């Protein structure tokens, strides 16, 4: 089930290969000890070592290295584990930039990790952000997409859609339930102080053999909410993203001081190359999100400089570091001289290289 082998054909193949390898090693051992009649050439010590080694090596290759689908499932499971445990730095260590560029699943996990560590504006485009849909799965309906969406909404503090995707994640599983989804639901209901529902899912996990420590770690939280009223307030944040930019705009309008929301919205508009919307949103919400001396990310300054090339008044309203302006002048100079490849290579990490 872990490898998606619902018809057990892969499992049977693995067993047959392992059995054949074991048989080859056993035959070699019997021949060596004269338990089986065989030509003397087969008793040569080099052959006696080589045959089992080749058999074992072939078995390992067929079972592990050659199983591309199994390896992909392993990568998915690793990212899900790191995400569930909020090990965002672990995700950034696991997924290289090349992996993020060619794998949209890994890219979403990296973008989520960058957001949770406050580095989304610094590296989003380096890891392949190309449009607003790169932030979550809106059309895809696979299990691993549901799992990611739970983590995405939970990170945004949107409990209702996180519960929704957890239920669908469980229902779409092979047996109509899966440990990941049950853990998600238990944690979400603990956060909502709904003791009855949280206990329901913890009781389910208590009948498994691998959740003892996980349950003990939540016992204190369960005791705290035992006599609490569930916190199902009349929060307006009970929606599921159908269109990323309009929905994130709604969140930013409600919580203008949330730098996480503002960064998501600004990066999305930049990915769509919507300079007009970026300038409007940054003008309105930037002062809230980046106040008290918090520096404006280099990405936003690069976008402002690019906009200023068509609208110079922008630089009268916002401060841009002199170094960034000088780099932009050099970039445009190279482009005008027909040396675009050199310009994009020299300034590969900039927003200008993404636009041009």
Coordinates of C-alpha atoms in Angstrom, one line a residue:
X1 CA 0.0 0.0 0.0
X2 CA 2.9 2.4 0.8
X3 CA 4.2 2.0 -2.7
X4 CA 0.8 2.1 -4.3
X5 CA 0.9 -1.6 -5.1
X6 CA -2.9 -2.2 -4.7
X7 CA -2.9 -5.3 -7.0
X8 CA 0.2 -6.8 -5.2
X9 CA 1.9 -7.5 -8.6
X10 CA 4.9 -5.5 -7.6
X11 CA 5.1 -7.2 -4.2
X12 CA 5.0 -10.6 -5.8
X13 CA 7.8 -9.6 -8.3
X14 CA 9.9 -8.5 -5.4
X15 CA 9.4 -11.8 -3.5
X16 CA 10.3 -13.8 -6.6
X17 CA 13.5 -11.8 -7.3
X18 CA 14.5 -12.2 -3.6
X19 CA 13.8 -15.9 -3.7
X20 CA 15.8 -16.4 -6.9
X21 CA 18.7 -14.5 -5.3
X22 CA 18.5 -16.6 -2.2
X23 CA 18.4 -19.8 -4.3
X24 CA 21.5 -18.8 -6.2
X25 CA 23.4 -18.2 -3.0
X26 CA 22.2 -21.5 -1.5
X27 CA 23.2 -23.5 -4.6
X28 CA 26.7 -21.9 -4.5
X29 CA 27.0 -22.8 -0.8
X30 CA 25.9 -26.4 -1.3
X31 CA 28.3 -26.8 -4.3
X32 CA 31.2 -25.5 -2.2
X33 CA 30.5 -28.0 0.6
X34 CA 30.0 -30.9 -1.9
X35 CA 26.4 -31.3 -0.9
X36 CA 25.4 -31.1 -4.5
X37 CA 27.2 -32.7 -7.5
X38 CA 28.5 -30.1 -9.9
X39 CA 31.4 -29.6 -12.3
X40 CA 34.7 -28.6 -10.7
X41 CA 34.7 -25.3 -12.5
X42 CA 31.7 -24.2 -10.5
X43 CA 33.7 -24.8 -7.3
X44 CA 36.3 -22.3 -8.2
X45 CA 36.5 -19.8 -5.3
X46 CA 36.3 -16.7 -7.6
X47 CA 33.1 -18.0 -9.2
X48 CA 31.8 -19.0 -5.8
X49 CA 32.1 -15.4 -4.6
X50 CA 31.1 -13.7 -7.9
X51 CA 27.8 -15.6 -8.5
X52 CA 26.2 -14.7 -5.1
X53 CA 27.5 -11.2 -5.3
X54 CA 26.1 -10.7 -8.8
X55 CA 22.8 -12.3 -7.7
X56 CA 22.5 -10.1 -4.7
X57 CA 23.5 -7.0 -6.6
X58 CA 20.9 -7.7 -9.3
X59 CA 18.2 -8.2 -6.7
X60 CA 19.0 -4.9 -5.0
X61 CA 18.9 -3.1 -8.3
X62 CA 15.6 -4.6 -9.3
X63 CA 14.0 -4.1 -5.9
X64 CA 15.3 -0.6 -5.2
X65 CA 17.2 1.4 -7.8
X66 CA 15.1 0.2 -10.8
X67 CA 11.8 0.9 -9.0
X68 CA 11.2 4.5 -10.1
X69 CA 7.6 4.7 -8.9
X70 CA 8.6 3.3 -5.5
X71 CA 11.4 5.9 -5.3
X72 CA 9.0 8.7 -6.2
X73 CA 6.6 7.5 -3.5
X74 CA 9.5 7.5 -1.1
X75 CA 10.3 11.1 -1.9
X76 CA 6.7 12.1 -1.5
X77 CA 6.5 10.3 1.9
X78 CA 9.7 12.0 3.0
X79 CA 8.3 15.5 2.2
X80 CA 5.0 14.7 3.8
X81 CA 6.8 13.6 7.0
X82 CA 8.9 16.7 7.1
X83 CA 5.9 19.0 6.4
X84 CA 3.7 17.3 9.0
X85 CA 6.5 17.8 11.6
X86 CA 7.0 21.4 10.5
X87 CA 10.7 20.7 9.6
X88 CA 10.8 23.5 7.0
X89 CA 14.6 23.7 7.0
X90 CA 14.7 19.9 6.5
X91 CA 12.6 20.4 3.3
X92 CA 14.9 23.1 2.1
X93 CA 17.9 20.7 2.6
X94 CA 16.1 17.8 0.9
X95 CA 14.9 19.6 -2.2
X96 CA 17.5 21.1 -4.5
X97 CA 16.7 23.9 -6.8
X98 CA 17.0 21.6 -9.8
X99 CA 14.4 19.3 -8.2
X100 CA 12.0 22.2 -7.6
X101 CA 12.4 23.4 -11.2
X102 CA 11.4 20.0 -12.7
X103 CA 9.0 18.7 -10.1
X104 CA 5.9 20.7 -9.3
X105 CA 5.2 18.6 -6.2
X106 CA 8.6 19.4 -4.6
X107 CA 8.3 23.0 -5.7
X108 CA 5.1 23.5 -3.7
X109 CA 6.8 22.1 -0.6
X110 CA 9.8 24.3 -1.0
X111 CA 7.6 27.4 -1.5
X112 CA 5.6 26.5 1.6
X113 CA 8.9 26.0 3.6
X114 CA 10.2 29.4 2.3
X115 CA 7.0 31.0 3.5
X116 CA 7.1 29.4 6.9
X117 CA 10.7 30.5 7.4
X118 CA 10.1 34.1 6.1
X119 CA 12.2 33.7 3.0
X120 CA 9.5 33.5 0.3
X121 CA 10.4 36.8 -1.4
X122 CA 14.1 36.0 -1.3
X123 CA 14.1 32.7 -3.1
X124 CA 10.7 32.0 -4.6
X125 CA 11.8 32.6 -8.2
X126 CA 15.0 30.7 -7.7
X127 CA 13.0 27.6 -6.9
X128 CA 10.8 27.9 -10.0
X129 CA 7.8 30.0 -9.1
X130 CA 6.1 30.7 -12.4
X131 CA 2.5 31.4 -11.6
X132 CA 0.1 31.7 -8.7
X133 CA -1.0 28.1 -9.0
X134 CA 2.4 27.0 -7.9
X135 CA 1.5 27.6 -4.3
X136 CA -1.1 24.8 -3.9
X137 CA -3.0 22.1 -5.7
X138 CA -6.3 23.6 -6.9
X139 CA -7.3 21.3 -9.8
X140 CA -5.4 18.0 -9.0
X141 CA -7.3 15.5 -6.9
X142 CA -4.6 13.0 -6.0
X143 CA -3.8 11.8 -2.4
X144 CA -0.5 13.6 -2.1
X145 CA -2.1 16.8 -3.4
X146 CA -4.8 16.6 -0.6
X147 CA -2.0 16.0 1.9
X148 CA -0.1 19.0 0.8
X149 CA -3.2 21.2 0.8
X150 CA -3.9 20.3 4.4
X151 CA -0.4 21.5 5.4
X152 CA -0.8 24.7 3.3
X153 CA -4.1 25.7 4.9
X154 CA -2.9 24.7 8.3
X155 CA 0.1 27.0 7.9
X156 CA -2.2 29.8 6.9
X157 CA -4.3 29.3 10.0
X158 CA -7.3 28.3 7.9
X159 CA -8.8 25.4 9.9
X160 CA -12.0 24.8 7.9
X161 CA -10.4 24.1 4.5
X162 CA -7.7 22.0 6.3
X163 CA -10.4 19.8 7.8
X164 CA -12.1 19.6 4.5
X165 CA -9.0 18.3 2.7
X166 CA -8.2 16.0 5.6
X167 CA -11.6 14.3 5.2
X168 CA -11.1 13.9 1.4
X169 CA -7.6 12.7 1.9
X170 CA -8.9 10.0 4.2
X171 CA -11.9 9.0 2.0
X172 CA -9.7 8.7 -1.1
X173 CA -7.2 6.4 0.6
X174 CA -7.2 2.7 -0.3
X175 CA -9.2 1.6 2.8
X176 CA -11.2 4.8 3.3
X177 CA -8.9 6.0 6.1
X178 CA -5.2 6.6 6.5
X179 CA -3.0 7.5 9.4
X180 CA -1.9 10.8 8.0
X181 CA -5.4 12.1 7.7
X182 CA -6.4 10.9 11.1
X183 CA -3.4 12.6 12.7
X184 CA -4.2 15.8 10.8
X185 CA -7.8 15.7 12.0
X186 CA -6.8 15.0 15.6
X187 CA -4.4 18.0 15.7
X188 CA -6.9 20.3 14.0
X189 CA -9.7 19.5 16.5
X190 CA -7.2 19.9 19.4
X191 CA -6.5 23.4 18.0
X192 CA -10.3 24.0 17.8
X193 CA -10.7 22.8 21.4
X194 CA -13.2 20.2 20.3
X195 CA -12.4 17.5 22.8
X196 CA -15.0 15.1 21.6
X197 CA -13.9 15.0 18.0
X198 CA -10.2 15.1 18.9
X199 CA -10.7 12.1 21.3
X200 CA -12.5 10.3 18.5
X201 CA -9.5 10.4 16.2
X202 CA -6.9 9.8 18.9
X203 CA -8.9 6.7 20.0
X204 CA -8.6 5.4 16.4
X205 CA -4.8 5.9 16.5
X206 CA -4.6 4.3 19.9
X207 CA -5.5 0.9 18.3
X208 CA -2.5 1.1 16.1
X209 CA 1.0 -0.2 17.0
X210 CA 3.0 2.9 15.9
X211 CA 1.3 5.9 17.5
X212 CA 2.0 5.5 21.2
X213 CA 4.5 8.3 21.6
X214 CA 2.5 10.5 19.2
X215 CA -0.6 10.2 21.5
X216 CA 1.5 10.7 24.7
X217 CA 2.8 14.0 23.2
X218 CA -0.7 15.3 22.9
X219 CA -2.1 14.1 26.2
X220 CA -1.3 17.4 28.0
X221 CA -3.2 19.4 25.2
X222 CA -6.1 17.0 25.5
X223 CA -6.3 17.6 29.3
X224 CA -6.3 21.3 28.8
X225 CA -9.3 21.3 26.4
X226 CA -11.3 18.6 28.2
X227 CA -13.8 21.0 29.7
X228 CA -13.4 23.8 27.1
X229 CA -16.0 25.0 24.7
X230 CA -15.1 24.4 21.1
X231 CA -13.8 27.6 19.5
X232 CA -16.1 27.5 16.4
X233 CA -16.3 31.3 16.1
X234 CA -18.1 33.0 13.4
X235 CA -14.9 33.5 11.5
X236 CA -15.3 34.6 7.9
X237 CA -12.2 32.6 6.9
X238 CA -14.2 29.5 6.1
X239 CA -13.5 29.2 2.4
X240 CA -11.3 27.1 0.1
X241 CA -9.2 28.8 -2.5
X242 CA -10.8 28.6 -5.9
X243 CA -8.6 31.4 -7.4
X244 CA -5.4 32.1 -5.6
X245 CA -4.9 35.9 -6.1
X246 CA -8.6 37.0 -5.4
X247 CA -8.8 34.7 -2.3
X248 CA -5.4 35.8 -1.0
X249 CA -6.5 39.4 -1.5
X250 CA -9.5 38.8 0.7
X251 CA -7.2 37.5 3.5
X252 CA -4.8 40.5 3.1
X253 CA -7.7 42.9 3.3
X254 CA -8.8 41.3 6.6
X255 CA -5.3 40.9 8.0
X256 CA -3.1 43.7 6.5
X257 CA -0.4 43.2 9.1
X258 CA 0.2 39.6 8.2
X259 CA 3.5 39.6 6.4
X260 CA 2.9 35.9 5.4
X261 CA -0.3 36.8 3.5
X262 CA 1.1 39.9 2.0
X263 CA 4.2 38.1 0.7
X264 CA 2.1 35.4 -0.9
X265 CA -0.1 37.9 -2.6
X266 CA 2.9 40.1 -3.8
X267 CA 4.8 37.1 -5.1
X268 CA 1.8 35.8 -6.9
X269 CA 1.2 39.1 -8.7
X270 CA 4.9 39.2 -9.6
X271 CA 4.8 35.6 -10.9
X272 CA 1.9 36.7 -13.2
X273 CA 3.9 39.8 -14.2
X274 CA 1.1 42.1 -13.1
X275 CA 3.1 45.2 -12.3
X276 CA 0.0 47.4 -11.9
X277 CA -1.5 45.1 -9.2
X278 CA 1.8 44.7 -7.5
X279 CA 2.3 48.4 -7.2
X280 CA -1.2 48.9 -5.9
X281 CA -1.0 46.1 -3.3
X282 CA 2.5 47.1 -2.2
X283 CA 1.5 50.8 -1.8
X284 CA -1.5 49.8 0.3
X285 CA -0.2 47.0 2.4
X286 CA 3.6 47.2 2.3
X287 CA 3.7 49.8 5.1
X288 CA 1.7 47.5 7.4
X289 CA 3.7 44.3 6.6
X290 CA 7.1 46.0 6.6
X291 CA 7.1 48.4 9.5
X292 CA 9.3 48.9 12.5
X293 CA 12.5 48.7 10.6
X294 CA 11.7 45.4 8.8
X295 CA 13.7 45.7 5.5
X296 CA 11.8 45.5 2.2
X297 CA 12.9 42.3 0.4
X298 CA 15.3 42.7 -2.5
X299 CA 12.7 41.1 -4.8
X300 CA 10.2 43.9 -4.2
X301 CA 12.8 46.5 -4.7
X302 CA 13.8 44.9 -8.0
X303 CA 10.2 45.0 -9.1
X304 CA 9.9 48.7 -8.1
X305 CA 12.9 49.5 -10.1
X306 CA 11.5 47.7 -13.1
X307 CA 8.2 49.6 -12.8
X308 CA 10.1 52.9 -12.3
X309 CA 11.7 52.4 -15.7
X310 CA 8.2 53.2 -17.1
X311 CA 7.0 55.4 -14.2
X312 CA 9.9 57.3 -12.6
X313 CA 7.6 58.8 -9.9
X314 CA 7.7 55.4 -8.2
X315 CA 11.2 56.1 -6.8
X316 CA 9.9 59.2 -5.2
X317 CA 7.4 57.2 -3.1
X318 CA 9.6 54.2 -2.2
X319 CA 13.3 53.8 -1.2
X320 CA 15.4 51.5 -3.3
X321 CA 19.0 50.6 -2.4
X322 CA 21.5 52.3 -4.7
X323 CA 23.2 48.9 -5.3
X324 CA 20.0 47.5 -6.8
X325 CA 19.5 50.5 -9.0
X326 CA 23.1 50.3 -10.3
X327 CA 22.6 46.5 -11.0
X328 CA 19.4 47.3 -13.0
X329 CA 21.2 50.0 -15.0
X330 CA 23.9 47.4 -15.9
X331 CA 21.3 44.8 -16.7
X332 CA 19.4 47.1 -19.1
X333 CA 22.6 48.3 -20.7
X334 CA 23.6 44.7 -21.5
X335 CA 20.1 43.9 -22.8
X336 CA 20.2 47.0 -25.1
X337 CA 23.5 45.9 -26.5
X338 CA 22.1 42.6 -27.5
X339 CA 23.9 40.7 -24.8
X340 CA 20.8 39.2 -23.2
X341 CA 22.4 35.8 -22.4
X342 CA 25.1 37.5 -20.5
X343 CA 22.7 39.8 -18.7
X344 CA 20.4 36.8 -17.6
X345 CA 23.4 34.8 -16.6
X346 CA 25.0 37.6 -14.6
X347 CA 21.7 38.5 -12.9
X348 CA 20.1 35.1 -12.9
X349 CA 18.7 35.5 -9.3
X350 CA 16.9 38.7 -10.1
X351 CA 13.3 39.4 -11.0
X352 CA 14.4 41.1 -14.1
X353 CA 15.8 37.8 -15.5
X354 CA 12.4 36.2 -14.8
X355 CA 10.5 38.9 -16.7
X356 CA 12.9 39.1 -19.7

